[in-house]
Amino acid sequence: MEDYSENVIPHNHVLKQNDRVQRNKYVPKLLWFTGLSGSGKSSLASSLEVHFFNLGYNTYILDGDNIRGGLNADLNFSDSDRTENIRRIAEVSKLFLDAGVIVLTAFISPFKKDRDFARELVGQANFFEIHVDCPLEVCEKRDVKGLYKKAREGKIKDFTGIDSPFEAPTNPDIRVNTANNSIEVCLQELIKVIKPKVRA
Amino acid sequence: MEDYSENVIPHNHVLKQNDRVQRNKYVPKLLWFTGLSGSGKSSLASSLEVHFFNLGYNTYILDGDNIRGGLNADLNFSDSDRTENIRRIAEVSKLFLDAGVIVLTAFISPFKKDRDFARELVGQANFFEIHVDCPLEVCEKRDVKGLYKKAREGKIKDFTGIDSPFEAPTNPDIRVNTANNSIEVCLQELIKVIKPKVRA
């Protein structure tokens, strides 16, 4: 008989998500940030990731920087490609959840049906839709990346809020307002709601 | 002044792979298994994953079960779709490495150019090409899933080894022979070579 100690898994076992949850002592969730360009999705996701990382959890952010230049480099910003973009992000998120990693996605994700697809794919219990709410005027005034200016000049097509719609969530799991509140205040709101659901 | 203890990362920091390596105490690698259907890729990958999991590492297997039905459900087995299949798998692997997860991929991946793409994408230092070597006759005799029989009967098209080529690696990082050796012996060979490279 093999001398496996109590917590050691035998080599012929196929690891499942539950093995990781048991060991890691937290439950991975998909934290889906949605909002206009410049609303603060990435800043919030990044701050929340650090919070969970500091608790010893495994975390990862999917955003334009690591997705649009790689996996989805073959896609543009037409409605159909936006849908395929979100489909792939949702499928990759599902893999990360299976691997025991808390996933934070920071994409405009303007279409309700695409966000609903993601929710359904990973299951309602594993999904938090986080609406980073900030009026277009405020986002456009911030214009951190200069994208709104270019969109207004017609140099960028299909820009959400300008010539492409944003379907705001009607009933998100969490809504934070970054026009009236600091990132730190919004972060604390997120932590208050999400943290209890991530604890194993 | 905030009372951050030495190892706590401030909220405005954007996490990088190195933060994860520092904390997790191992270096994530992409362990790319290639070989004919029935050669033993999945069994070996699964056993190796358990080995690393038992060391406390974060691991994940990408294989047909979790990729073909999800992210790559839109692809078939034509040469061009096989290439796109591997491209996406390589891109997803890169994300997992960035997230600090050891990735084991178990796909036939019959084309040298596709495996080379994966190697180049994540970098040679992060990549192990593992050739699970087993003669076609042996794989076909095992025929665990009954696929060779169907391919011979023409019920499956583009089946590697039958009517689609397998370009065996000429210079893999590791080659194990599963026709002459048990899974356990092959596993020990893999551990001997890979484990020192994963230790931080």
mmCIF file with all atom_site columns, C-alpha atoms in Angstrom, chain A residues 4 7-15 19-20 23-24 26 43 46-62 66-67 69-74 84 87-89 91-92 94-96 98-99 101 184 187-188 191, chain B residues 4 7-15 19-20 23-24 26 43 46-62 66-67 69-74 84 87-89 91-92 94-96 98-99 101 184 187-188 191:
data_model
loop_
_atom_site.group_PDB
_atom_site.id
_atom_site.type_symbol
_atom_site.label_atom_id
_atom_site.label_alt_id
_atom_site.label_comp_id
_atom_site.label_asym_id
_atom_site.label_entity_id
_atom_site.label_seq_id
_atom_site.pdbx_PDB_ins_code
_atom_site.Cartn_x
_atom_site.Cartn_y
_atom_site.Cartn_z
_atom_site.occupancy
_atom_site.B_iso_or_equiv
_atom_site.pdbx_formal_charge
_atom_site.auth_seq_id
_atom_site.auth_comp_id
_atom_site.auth_asym_id
_atom_site.auth_atom_id
_atom_site.pdbx_PDB_model_num
ATOM 1   C CA . TYR A 1 4   ? 0.239   8.792  0.868   1.00 0.00 ? 4   TYR A CA 1
ATOM 2   C CA . ASN A 1 7   ? -3.705  15.522 1.778   1.00 0.00 ? 7   ASN A CA 1
ATOM 3   C CA . VAL A 1 8   ? -1.662  14.102 -1.050  1.00 0.00 ? 8   VAL A CA 1
ATOM 4   C CA . ILE A 1 9   ? -3.523  13.179 -4.206  1.00 0.00 ? 9   ILE A CA 1
ATOM 5   C CA . PRO A 1 10  ? -2.473  9.969  -6.008  1.00 0.00 ? 10  PRO A CA 1
ATOM 6   C CA . HIS A 1 11  ? -0.943  10.275 -9.478  1.00 0.00 ? 11  HIS A CA 1
ATOM 7   C CA . ASN A 1 12  ? -3.792  8.552  -11.296 1.00 0.00 ? 12  ASN A CA 1
ATOM 8   C CA . HIS A 1 13  ? -6.325  11.127 -10.047 1.00 0.00 ? 13  HIS A CA 1
ATOM 9   C CA . VAL A 1 14  ? -7.654  13.692 -12.510 1.00 0.00 ? 14  VAL A CA 1
ATOM 10  C CA . LEU A 1 15  ? -7.706  17.070 -10.747 1.00 0.00 ? 15  LEU A CA 1
ATOM 11  C CA . ASP A 1 19  ? -9.503  19.767 -5.438  1.00 0.00 ? 19  ASP A CA 1
ATOM 12  C CA . ARG A 1 20  ? -8.165  23.275 -5.948  1.00 0.00 ? 20  ARG A CA 1
ATOM 13  C CA . ARG A 1 23  ? -6.498  23.190 -1.082  1.00 0.00 ? 23  ARG A CA 1
ATOM 14  C CA . ASN A 1 24  ? -6.602  26.911 -1.821  1.00 0.00 ? 24  ASN A CA 1
ATOM 15  C CA . TYR A 1 26  ? -11.278 30.179 -1.520  1.00 0.00 ? 26  TYR A CA 1
ATOM 16  C CA . SER A 1 43  ? -8.244  50.803 -12.162 1.00 0.00 ? 43  SER A CA 1
ATOM 17  C CA . SER A 1 46  ? -6.508  46.135 -10.679 1.00 0.00 ? 46  SER A CA 1
ATOM 18  C CA . SER A 1 47  ? -7.045  47.409 -7.131  1.00 0.00 ? 47  SER A CA 1
ATOM 19  C CA . LEU A 1 48  ? -9.445  44.584 -6.343  1.00 0.00 ? 48  LEU A CA 1
ATOM 20  C CA . GLU A 1 49  ? -7.004  42.047 -7.751  1.00 0.00 ? 49  GLU A CA 1
ATOM 21  C CA . VAL A 1 50  ? -4.267  43.324 -5.436  1.00 0.00 ? 50  VAL A CA 1
ATOM 22  C CA . HIS A 1 51  ? -6.642  43.052 -2.483  1.00 0.00 ? 51  HIS A CA 1
ATOM 23  C CA . PHE A 1 52  ? -7.295  39.367 -3.194  1.00 0.00 ? 52  PHE A CA 1
ATOM 24  C CA . PHE A 1 53  ? -3.671  38.671 -4.083  1.00 0.00 ? 53  PHE A CA 1
ATOM 25  C CA . ASN A 1 54  ? -2.661  40.031 -0.686  1.00 0.00 ? 54  ASN A CA 1
ATOM 26  C CA . LEU A 1 55  ? -5.031  37.505 0.895   1.00 0.00 ? 55  LEU A CA 1
ATOM 27  C CA . GLY A 1 56  ? -3.000  34.763 -0.816  1.00 0.00 ? 56  GLY A CA 1
ATOM 28  C CA . TYR A 1 57  ? -5.537  34.078 -3.553  1.00 0.00 ? 57  TYR A CA 1
ATOM 29  C CA . ASN A 1 58  ? -4.715  33.372 -7.205  1.00 0.00 ? 58  ASN A CA 1
ATOM 30  C CA . THR A 1 59  ? -6.074  36.080 -9.452  1.00 0.00 ? 59  THR A CA 1
ATOM 31  C CA . TYR A 1 60  ? -5.891  37.244 -13.036 1.00 0.00 ? 60  TYR A CA 1
ATOM 32  C CA . ILE A 1 61  ? -7.142  40.211 -15.041 1.00 0.00 ? 61  ILE A CA 1
ATOM 33  C CA . LEU A 1 62  ? -8.276  39.795 -18.632 1.00 0.00 ? 62  LEU A CA 1
ATOM 34  C CA . ASN A 1 66  ? -3.539  40.967 -22.933 1.00 0.00 ? 66  ASN A CA 1
ATOM 35  C CA . ILE A 1 67  ? -6.474  39.850 -25.115 1.00 0.00 ? 67  ILE A CA 1
ATOM 36  C CA . GLY A 1 69  ? -3.107  41.836 -29.034 1.00 0.00 ? 69  GLY A CA 1
ATOM 37  C CA . GLY A 1 70  ? -3.056  38.057 -28.606 1.00 0.00 ? 70  GLY A CA 1
ATOM 38  C CA . LEU A 1 71  ? -5.947  35.594 -28.580 1.00 0.00 ? 71  LEU A CA 1
ATOM 39  C CA . ASN A 1 72  ? -8.325  38.059 -30.238 1.00 0.00 ? 72  ASN A CA 1
ATOM 40  C CA . ALA A 1 73  ? -5.881  39.839 -32.533 1.00 0.00 ? 73  ALA A CA 1
ATOM 41  C CA . ASP A 1 74  ? -7.927  38.537 -35.483 1.00 0.00 ? 74  ASP A CA 1
ATOM 42  C CA . GLU A 1 84  ? -16.969 36.791 -30.696 1.00 0.00 ? 84  GLU A CA 1
ATOM 43  C CA . ARG A 1 87  ? -17.503 34.786 -26.277 1.00 0.00 ? 87  ARG A CA 1
ATOM 44  C CA . ARG A 1 88  ? -13.810 33.888 -26.228 1.00 0.00 ? 88  ARG A CA 1
ATOM 45  C CA . ILE A 1 89  ? -13.179 35.957 -23.099 1.00 0.00 ? 89  ILE A CA 1
ATOM 46  C CA . GLU A 1 91  ? -14.691 30.755 -22.437 1.00 0.00 ? 91  GLU A CA 1
ATOM 47  C CA . VAL A 1 92  ? -11.171 31.631 -21.247 1.00 0.00 ? 92  VAL A CA 1
ATOM 48  C CA . LYS A 1 94  ? -14.337 29.563 -17.509 1.00 0.00 ? 94  LYS A CA 1
ATOM 49  C CA . LEU A 1 95  ? -10.996 27.779 -17.886 1.00 0.00 ? 95  LEU A CA 1
ATOM 50  C CA . PHE A 1 96  ? -9.397  30.060 -15.291 1.00 0.00 ? 96  PHE A CA 1
ATOM 51  C CA . ASP A 1 98  ? -11.777 25.698 -13.402 1.00 0.00 ? 98  ASP A CA 1
ATOM 52  C CA . ALA A 1 99  ? -8.086  26.223 -12.626 1.00 0.00 ? 99  ALA A CA 1
ATOM 53  C CA . VAL A 1 101 ? -8.165  31.412 -10.345 1.00 0.00 ? 101 VAL A CA 1
ATOM 54  C CA . GLU A 1 184 ? -10.909 53.737 -3.004  1.00 0.00 ? 184 GLU A CA 1
ATOM 55  C CA . LEU A 1 187 ? -13.161 49.434 -4.104  1.00 0.00 ? 187 LEU A CA 1
ATOM 56  C CA . GLN A 1 188 ? -14.389 49.116 -0.526  1.00 0.00 ? 188 GLN A CA 1
ATOM 57  C CA . ILE A 1 191 ? -14.795 44.137 -1.314  1.00 0.00 ? 191 ILE A CA 1
ATOM 58  C CA . TYR B 1 4   ? 1.434   47.797 4.962   1.00 0.00 ? 4   TYR B CA 1
ATOM 59  C CA . ASN B 1 7   ? 5.025   41.654 1.682   1.00 0.00 ? 7   ASN B CA 1
ATOM 60  C CA . VAL B 1 8   ? 1.791   43.446 1.020   1.00 0.00 ? 8   VAL B CA 1
ATOM 61  C CA . ILE B 1 9   ? 1.400   45.116 -2.339  1.00 0.00 ? 9   ILE B CA 1
ATOM 62  C CA . PRO B 1 10  ? -0.317  48.533 -2.419  1.00 0.00 ? 10  PRO B CA 1
ATOM 63  C CA . HIS B 1 11  ? -3.672  48.803 -4.201  1.00 0.00 ? 11  HIS B CA 1
ATOM 64  C CA . ASN B 1 12  ? -2.456  51.023 -7.002  1.00 0.00 ? 12  ASN B CA 1
ATOM 65  C CA . HIS B 1 13  ? 0.141   48.454 -8.115  1.00 0.00 ? 13  HIS B CA 1
ATOM 66  C CA . VAL B 1 14  ? -0.536  46.510 -11.315 1.00 0.00 ? 14  VAL B CA 1
ATOM 67  C CA . LEU B 1 15  ? 0.358   42.862 -10.670 1.00 0.00 ? 15  LEU B CA 1
ATOM 68  C CA . ASP B 1 19  ? 4.868   39.299 -8.280  1.00 0.00 ? 19  ASP B CA 1
ATOM 69  C CA . ARG B 1 20  ? 3.260   35.882 -8.550  1.00 0.00 ? 20  ARG B CA 1
ATOM 70  C CA . ARG B 1 23  ? 4.967   34.891 -3.777  1.00 0.00 ? 23  ARG B CA 1
ATOM 71  C CA . ASN B 1 24  ? 4.331   31.404 -5.139  1.00 0.00 ? 24  ASN B CA 1
ATOM 72  C CA . TYR B 1 26  ? 7.964   28.484 -8.459  1.00 0.00 ? 26  TYR B CA 1
ATOM 73  C CA . SER B 1 43  ? -2.419  10.194 -18.763 1.00 0.00 ? 43  SER B CA 1
ATOM 74  C CA . SER B 1 46  ? -2.542  14.330 -15.640 1.00 0.00 ? 46  SER B CA 1
ATOM 75  C CA . SER B 1 47  ? -0.013  12.443 -13.521 1.00 0.00 ? 47  SER B CA 1
ATOM 76  C CA . LEU B 1 48  ? 2.545   15.217 -13.838 1.00 0.00 ? 48  LEU B CA 1
ATOM 77  C CA . GLU B 1 49  ? -0.075  17.802 -12.901 1.00 0.00 ? 49  GLU B CA 1
ATOM 78  C CA . VAL B 1 50  ? -0.880  15.900 -9.707  1.00 0.00 ? 50  VAL B CA 1
ATOM 79  C CA . HIS B 1 51  ? 2.830   15.759 -8.885  1.00 0.00 ? 51  HIS B CA 1
ATOM 80  C CA . PHE B 1 52  ? 3.154   19.544 -9.087  1.00 0.00 ? 52  PHE B CA 1
ATOM 81  C CA . PHE B 1 53  ? -0.188  20.135 -7.388  1.00 0.00 ? 53  PHE B CA 1
ATOM 82  C CA . ASN B 1 54  ? 1.026   18.066 -4.445  1.00 0.00 ? 54  ASN B CA 1
ATOM 83  C CA . LEU B 1 55  ? 4.036   20.387 -4.205  1.00 0.00 ? 55  LEU B CA 1
ATOM 84  C CA . GLY B 1 56  ? 1.589   23.270 -3.724  1.00 0.00 ? 56  GLY B CA 1
ATOM 85  C CA . TYR B 1 57  ? 1.931   24.674 -7.230  1.00 0.00 ? 57  TYR B CA 1
ATOM 86  C CA . ASN B 1 58  ? -0.918  26.018 -9.364  1.00 0.00 ? 58  ASN B CA 1
ATOM 87  C CA . THR B 1 59  ? -1.423  23.908 -12.450 1.00 0.00 ? 59  THR B CA 1
ATOM 88  C CA . TYR B 1 60  ? -3.864  23.463 -15.296 1.00 0.00 ? 60  TYR B CA 1
ATOM 89  C CA . ILE B 1 61  ? -4.330  21.038 -18.181 1.00 0.00 ? 61  ILE B CA 1
ATOM 90  C CA . LEU B 1 62  ? -5.624  22.230 -21.529 1.00 0.00 ? 62  LEU B CA 1
ATOM 91  C CA . ASN B 1 66  ? -12.082 21.595 -22.111 1.00 0.00 ? 66  ASN B CA 1
ATOM 92  C CA . ILE B 1 67  ? -11.048 23.324 -25.359 1.00 0.00 ? 67  ILE B CA 1
ATOM 93  C CA . GLY B 1 69  ? -16.253 21.935 -26.673 1.00 0.00 ? 69  GLY B CA 1
ATOM 94  C CA . GLY B 1 70  ? -15.755 25.537 -25.561 1.00 0.00 ? 70  GLY B CA 1
ATOM 95  C CA . LEU B 1 71  ? -13.307 28.132 -26.841 1.00 0.00 ? 71  LEU B CA 1
ATOM 96  C CA . ASN B 1 72  ? -12.645 26.225 -30.059 1.00 0.00 ? 72  ASN B CA 1
ATOM 97  C CA . ALA B 1 73  ? -16.092 24.765 -30.638 1.00 0.00 ? 73  ALA B CA 1
ATOM 98  C CA . ASP B 1 74  ? -16.226 26.752 -33.900 1.00 0.00 ? 74  ASP B CA 1
ATOM 99  C CA . GLU B 1 84  ? -6.082  28.141 -35.490 1.00 0.00 ? 84  GLU B CA 1
ATOM 100 C CA . ARG B 1 87  ? -2.780  29.271 -32.065 1.00 0.00 ? 87  ARG B CA 1
ATOM 101 C CA . ARG B 1 88  ? -5.582  29.887 -29.578 1.00 0.00 ? 88  ARG B CA 1
ATOM 102 C CA . ILE B 1 89  ? -4.287  27.204 -27.212 1.00 0.00 ? 89  ILE B CA 1
ATOM 103 C CA . GLU B 1 91  ? -2.340  32.262 -26.602 1.00 0.00 ? 91  GLU B CA 1
ATOM 104 C CA . VAL B 1 92  ? -4.408  30.929 -23.712 1.00 0.00 ? 92  VAL B CA 1
ATOM 105 C CA . LYS B 1 94  ? 0.526   32.449 -22.405 1.00 0.00 ? 94  LYS B CA 1
ATOM 106 C CA . LEU B 1 95  ? -2.215  34.028 -20.268 1.00 0.00 ? 95  LEU B CA 1
ATOM 107 C CA . PHE B 1 96  ? -2.017  31.177 -17.758 1.00 0.00 ? 96  PHE B CA 1
ATOM 108 C CA . ASP B 1 98  ? 1.327   35.225 -16.929 1.00 0.00 ? 98  ASP B CA 1
ATOM 109 C CA . ALA B 1 99  ? -1.136  34.312 -14.154 1.00 0.00 ? 99  ALA B CA 1
ATOM 110 C CA . VAL B 1 101 ? -0.015  28.791 -13.502 1.00 0.00 ? 101 VAL B CA 1
ATOM 111 C CA . GLU B 1 184 ? 5.138   5.720  -14.002 1.00 0.00 ? 184 GLU B CA 1
ATOM 112 C CA . LEU B 1 187 ? 6.513   10.290 -15.386 1.00 0.00 ? 187 LEU B CA 1
ATOM 113 C CA . GLN B 1 188 ? 9.713   9.992  -13.377 1.00 0.00 ? 188 GLN B CA 1
ATOM 114 C CA . ILE B 1 191 ? 9.878   15.046 -13.235 1.00 0.00 ? 191 ILE B CA 1
#
